Amino acid sequence: MINIQRCYYTTIHSQTLSTDGRFLFCGSNFGEVLVYSVERITATNAAPGPTELEKLPTLPLQVFPVTERCPIYSLAFHKDFLIVGLNGEICGYQWSSKSASIGKKAWTVKLPAPPENADMSEVNYLWLNEAEEILYAGCGDNIMYGISLEDGKVCREFHGHTDYIHCVAGCGSKLVTASEDGFVMLWDSRQKKSYAKIEPHTRPLLQRPEFGRWQGTAAITDDWLVCGGGPRFSLWHLRSLECTIDFDFPERLHVSGFVDDLIYAGGDCNKFYQYNFNGDVTAEIPLSGPSAYSVAIQTEPYRLLAIAGASAQIDVCTSFTYRDIVLHTYKK
């Protein structure tokens, strides 16, 4: 009975991939992490026809209960540890690729306690700088924390937002955050203060008052930035901080990024879009649910795009242009 209920009420808030690219981890609103074999997923894709699509859903190898206190809003992976963001803390769980299973909790990083009148600093987003072994956490107390994975300590706090942070992304030493306050802030990881910020909701072409001013997603490369939320999804040139394209995404946005010289976006819409840098739609991928809240993507060793959100199904694209596999979260 529990699994049947969860098939109807599941939301996947977060995803990450193992360092070797062989396993996919998904965090649910029930405080559980679901583990899938990427090898097994891609092996099921034998160029199926439309009538064969429903025969392909793959169940998780493991459903690991982490907490009953909160959903799993954020995940990351480093070396042999699955990293889970919870309320006020970040935990590392030992991962065994041989047994393909999550083990015991190995370490915990406690975040600074918020003031008494503030909400618990839930960890909404995690972004890992693998080269520097620094984990960046965007939290509900309006702060981004930099955490050293060498000693498990908070090594830097980034203050500037006035409302909770939805998203953190980076490229080298550059970081970007998107917040409920409507600002997208740019940071140098070596500095505590933001060096630039943009306010999409102040641009007439980007305004959508019916959706609000909040920014739910942002991503950067060396030269470009994309962001969106309530305001329209948009592309910005980093040096000039000028908006060059506003994309025709119909609803609120929660995820975005760059891959293969293309730009992807998802949100409160039953389609996942890809665009070129001219703003033209290059792919519309139908989704199993009404909203996309997280994306896991890699090009090697297996080509995989996993899109999850307000659904008990996870849509997988191995070509990045159409859905060819559907994963199930729980068995009925």
XYZ file of C-alpha atoms in Angstrom:
332
model
C 0.000 0.000 0.000
C 2.850 2.394 0.846
C 4.480 1.932 -2.556
C 1.147 2.426 -4.354
C 0.646 5.728 -2.531
C 4.171 6.791 -3.359
C 3.630 6.026 -7.025
C 0.990 8.754 -7.004
C 2.612 11.292 -4.670
C 6.324 11.085 -5.426
C 8.391 14.160 -6.275
C 12.070 13.917 -7.180
C 13.782 17.126 -6.061
C 17.427 16.286 -6.782
C 19.750 14.067 -8.792
C 23.455 13.369 -9.119
C 25.774 10.896 -10.844
C 28.675 8.896 -9.431
C 32.169 10.058 -10.333
C 32.647 7.106 -12.688
C 29.315 7.851 -14.375
C 27.919 4.382 -13.713
C 25.187 5.205 -11.185
C 22.341 7.688 -10.912
C 21.036 8.888 -7.520
C 17.656 10.571 -7.048
C 16.398 12.295 -3.900
C 12.682 12.108 -3.132
C 10.153 14.072 -1.099
C 9.930 11.040 1.213
C 13.514 11.515 2.414
C 14.833 8.588 0.399
C 17.589 8.202 -2.191
C 16.913 5.909 -5.143
C 19.875 4.320 -6.919
C 19.900 3.286 -10.598
C 22.515 1.581 -12.737
C 23.353 3.767 -15.733
C 24.847 0.722 -17.452
C 21.578 -1.130 -17.074
C 19.537 1.874 -18.163
C 21.495 2.421 -21.353
C 21.561 -1.322 -22.110
C 17.754 -1.365 -22.226
C 17.801 1.180 -25.018
C 17.770 -0.914 -28.165
C 16.168 1.637 -30.467
C 12.595 0.828 -29.338
C 9.548 1.733 -31.317
C 6.745 3.807 -29.747
C 4.722 0.739 -28.746
C 7.710 -0.715 -26.902
C 8.377 2.372 -24.796
C 6.286 1.271 -21.832
C 8.193 -2.032 -21.558
C 11.432 -0.273 -20.707
C 10.955 1.337 -17.253
C 13.708 0.278 -14.860
C 13.347 0.007 -11.110
C 16.021 1.241 -8.678
C 18.756 -1.061 -7.442
C 18.312 0.368 -3.956
C 15.898 2.646 -2.104
C 17.876 4.100 0.785
C 16.008 5.840 3.644
C 17.960 8.915 4.758
C 15.525 10.890 6.903
C 11.860 11.255 7.804
C 12.308 14.939 8.672
C 12.524 16.517 5.215
C 12.702 15.908 1.466
C 16.091 15.410 -0.196
C 16.427 18.776 -1.920
C 20.088 18.443 -2.919
C 22.636 15.765 -3.805
C 26.261 15.660 -4.920
C 28.917 12.975 -5.312
C 32.652 13.031 -4.557
C 35.050 10.098 -4.780
C 33.350 7.310 -2.803
C 30.778 9.430 -1.016
C 27.196 10.312 -1.797
C 26.614 13.786 -0.352
C 23.124 14.662 0.893
C 21.886 18.125 1.846
C 19.391 18.161 4.724
C 18.046 20.746 7.178
C 21.036 22.465 8.741
C 23.544 19.788 7.797
C 25.286 18.026 4.942
C 26.020 14.311 5.255
C 28.386 11.976 3.422
C 27.402 8.340 2.940
C 29.884 5.658 1.968
C 29.242 4.322 -1.541
C 30.305 0.864 -2.726
C 30.404 0.449 -6.496
C 31.063 -3.279 -6.087
C 27.851 -3.970 -4.208
C 26.112 -0.950 -5.836
C 24.768 0.201 -2.491
C 24.806 3.135 -0.106
C 26.389 2.331 3.249
C 26.557 4.019 6.622
C 26.870 7.727 7.221
C 30.588 8.535 7.226
C 30.610 12.235 8.095
C 28.389 15.214 8.835
C 29.003 18.937 8.367
C 26.845 21.089 10.620
C 25.971 24.476 9.158
C 25.983 27.560 11.414
C 22.739 27.800 13.336
C 20.440 30.539 12.010
C 19.072 33.253 14.332
C 16.197 32.199 16.555
C 13.646 34.011 14.433
C 14.890 32.467 11.163
C 13.877 29.227 9.513
C 16.153 26.204 9.531
C 18.874 26.574 6.917
C 17.697 23.843 4.572
C 20.250 22.952 1.899
C 18.444 23.719 -1.347
C 21.276 23.149 -3.810
C 24.790 21.664 -3.940
C 27.489 22.363 -6.516
C 30.905 20.689 -6.341
C 34.170 22.177 -7.568
C 35.991 18.873 -8.027
C 39.397 20.413 -8.793
C 39.481 22.343 -5.505
C 37.408 19.821 -3.518
C 35.112 22.577 -2.345
C 31.382 21.976 -2.024
C 29.115 25.020 -2.372
C 25.714 24.936 -0.689
C 22.864 27.354 -1.394
C 20.658 27.491 1.668
C 17.386 28.676 3.117
C 19.101 31.216 5.389
C 20.031 33.296 2.281
C 23.707 32.261 2.514
C 25.958 30.230 0.220
C 28.500 28.170 2.142
C 31.831 26.887 0.843
C 32.774 23.601 2.521
C 36.211 22.007 2.289
C 35.890 18.287 1.673
C 39.429 17.767 2.958
C 38.579 18.614 6.559
C 34.761 18.912 6.459
C 34.696 22.518 7.643
C 32.882 25.578 6.363
C 35.724 27.611 4.873
C 33.742 30.554 3.527
C 30.334 32.193 3.765
C 28.909 34.264 0.926
C 26.415 36.898 2.087
C 24.343 39.181 -0.129
C 20.986 37.616 -0.881
C 17.966 38.740 1.123
C 15.887 35.604 0.559
C 16.580 31.898 0.208
C 18.856 30.557 -2.527
C 17.366 28.234 -5.126
C 20.407 27.378 -7.223
C 24.219 27.432 -7.245
C 26.418 26.818 -10.284
C 30.016 27.449 -11.207
C 32.738 27.479 -13.828
C 36.302 27.503 -12.544
C 36.563 30.185 -9.855
C 33.322 31.875 -10.977
C 30.105 31.129 -9.090
C 26.516 32.165 -9.690
C 23.512 32.021 -7.374
C 19.798 32.429 -8.100
C 17.476 33.463 -5.291
C 13.885 34.036 -4.268
C 14.804 37.728 -3.869
C 14.907 38.111 -7.675
C 18.660 38.586 -7.944
C 21.212 36.517 -9.806
C 24.591 37.158 -8.168
C 28.071 36.506 -9.520
C 30.912 35.618 -7.179
C 34.619 34.929 -7.255
C 35.162 31.884 -5.051
C 38.158 33.659 -3.461
C 36.094 36.665 -2.381
C 33.298 36.843 0.176
C 31.296 39.537 -1.598
C 29.493 39.382 -4.912
C 31.234 41.314 -7.690
C 28.146 41.700 -9.902
C 24.434 41.023 -9.957
C 21.589 41.144 -12.448
C 17.909 41.800 -11.852
C 15.936 40.166 -14.672
C 12.610 41.289 -13.214
C 13.552 44.931 -13.893
C 13.870 44.321 -17.653
C 10.557 45.008 -19.452
C 11.119 42.183 -21.968
C 11.700 39.648 -19.184
C 8.999 40.681 -16.732
C 6.164 38.259 -16.004
C 4.347 39.818 -13.029
C 1.909 36.919 -12.875
C 4.835 34.601 -11.961
C 6.770 36.943 -9.653
C 10.370 38.151 -9.550
C 12.122 35.069 -8.081
C 15.009 33.341 -9.840
C 14.895 29.546 -9.672
C 17.857 28.537 -11.851
C 21.148 29.799 -13.238
C 24.136 28.316 -15.067
C 27.376 29.732 -16.470
C 30.225 29.030 -18.863
C 33.369 31.103 -19.370
C 31.419 33.600 -21.469
C 27.692 33.095 -20.897
C 25.021 32.962 -18.212
C 21.436 31.713 -18.369
C 18.817 32.258 -15.698
C 15.086 32.099 -15.150
C 12.293 31.631 -12.661
C 9.317 33.961 -12.604
C 10.843 36.264 -15.251
C 11.470 34.881 -18.728
C 14.353 32.506 -19.372
C 17.258 34.561 -20.691
C 20.849 34.431 -21.960
C 23.404 36.994 -20.767
C 26.921 37.876 -21.922
C 29.134 37.687 -18.840
C 31.563 40.489 -19.665
C 28.959 43.090 -20.527
C 26.158 41.664 -18.356
C 23.787 42.410 -21.203
C 20.824 40.191 -22.013
C 21.204 38.875 -25.571
C 18.275 36.445 -25.879
C 14.964 35.885 -24.098
C 13.733 32.370 -24.768
C 10.157 31.381 -25.426
C 9.734 29.101 -22.388
C 6.039 29.212 -21.426
C 6.089 28.681 -17.648
C 8.136 29.163 -14.471
C 11.653 27.707 -14.552
C 13.497 25.415 -12.145
C 16.426 23.932 -14.118
C 18.792 25.097 -16.852
C 22.266 24.475 -18.228
C 24.611 24.075 -21.159
C 25.487 20.926 -23.124
C 26.880 20.268 -26.614
C 26.767 23.970 -27.581
C 23.081 23.998 -26.675
C 21.043 25.370 -23.773
C 18.398 23.371 -21.900
C 15.553 24.452 -19.646
C 12.750 22.897 -17.628
C 10.152 23.955 -15.105
C 6.400 23.999 -14.565
C 5.786 22.578 -18.004
C 5.280 19.030 -19.309
C 7.990 19.573 -21.917
C 11.744 19.951 -21.573
C 13.273 22.375 -24.064
C 16.612 22.717 -25.793
C 17.685 25.889 -27.607
C 20.593 27.117 -29.677
C 22.353 30.397 -28.920
C 20.064 32.215 -31.350
C 17.077 31.320 -29.199
C 15.636 28.730 -31.591
C 14.083 25.558 -30.168
C 16.112 22.511 -31.220
C 14.201 19.887 -29.192
C 10.976 19.521 -27.191
C 11.031 16.454 -24.973
C 7.673 15.356 -23.477
C 7.783 14.573 -19.757
C 5.942 12.056 -17.601
C 4.922 14.722 -15.094
C 3.744 18.332 -15.079
C 7.019 19.841 -13.772
C 10.795 19.318 -13.962
C 12.737 20.043 -10.775
C 16.108 18.404 -11.407
C 18.415 17.239 -14.181
C 21.389 14.867 -14.209
C 23.487 14.992 -17.350
C 26.724 13.486 -18.646
C 28.293 12.770 -22.019
C 30.855 10.140 -20.901
C 31.259 7.248 -20.285
C 27.531 6.902 -20.987
C 25.479 9.549 -22.671
C 22.609 10.278 -20.313
C 20.100 13.035 -19.610
C 17.740 12.269 -16.721
C 14.840 14.642 -16.053
C 12.800 14.346 -12.856
C 10.214 16.332 -10.958
C 6.593 16.063 -9.880
C 6.176 12.469 -10.971
C 6.991 8.919 -9.905
C 8.685 8.494 -13.285
C 12.094 9.766 -14.407
C 12.506 10.501 -18.104
C 15.806 9.476 -19.666
C 17.240 10.640 -22.986
C 20.377 8.981 -24.330
C 20.354 11.064 -27.499
C 19.530 14.322 -25.609
C 16.799 15.038 -28.187
C 13.947 12.636 -27.338
C 12.793 10.464 -24.451
C 13.660 6.829 -25.020
C 13.562 5.333 -21.505
C 11.282 5.828 -18.492
C 12.406 4.865 -14.995
C 10.023 3.978 -12.174
C 10.734 5.111 -8.634
C 8.609 2.604 -6.717
C 7.133 -0.782 -7.591
C 3.343 -1.008 -7.317
